[in-house]
């Protein structure tokens, strides 16, 4: 962050709401799909493709719960809905096989990576909206405060750097999942797939938090240096 923004922090989200959101996310995106797939293929004799298709309902439900919970459709929710539409489209077209469906999942995350990189050409990159979504309390005041940070060059640089890293990382994740889909059994990929998705996501979140803190610390150091230089200049000025 810049020296001017070193001490400005948007209000934090409620800890309980944050924890509940992550519990729902993990339950509906990791636990429920694996249990559904194993139950349908192991106990009910469903095909791998049909079981994978039904397992995908849980992430859709997670997005619907989030939109209903927040009672508004913001930029983050719109991005989520767009990718749900893309997922539904790529799932229903082409050859209907379990391996193809897994590869199409990789295409969706690859498209997300491309979207991140494409927004670097937009007035504000995608990570700006993600940062506003998860880095504020969602009130008008918190959102306005976060929006106001865009006027500072260092803040803009940080947002664009984050967006570039997320975009490249998701292109790598998509390529890795395509390779694994061709080399591992479908039953193994069903278990591994969520851990790849959330492993990359967790790593990116951890990097983002550390990078943000480092950028803020550098901004505070610059602010202190400028304040010291200004004080020294005032002290040296003639009476």
Tab-separated table of C-alpha atoms in Angstrom, residues 31 54 57 172 198:
chain	number	residue	atom	x	y	z
A	31	UNK	CA	-17.574	-33.558	1.404
A	54	UNK	CA	-25.334	-35.316	-9.856
A	57	UNK	CA	-25.382	-30.114	-7.897
A	172	UNK	CA	-1.421	-24.217	-14.196
A	198	UNK	CA	-9.072	-26.144	-2.684
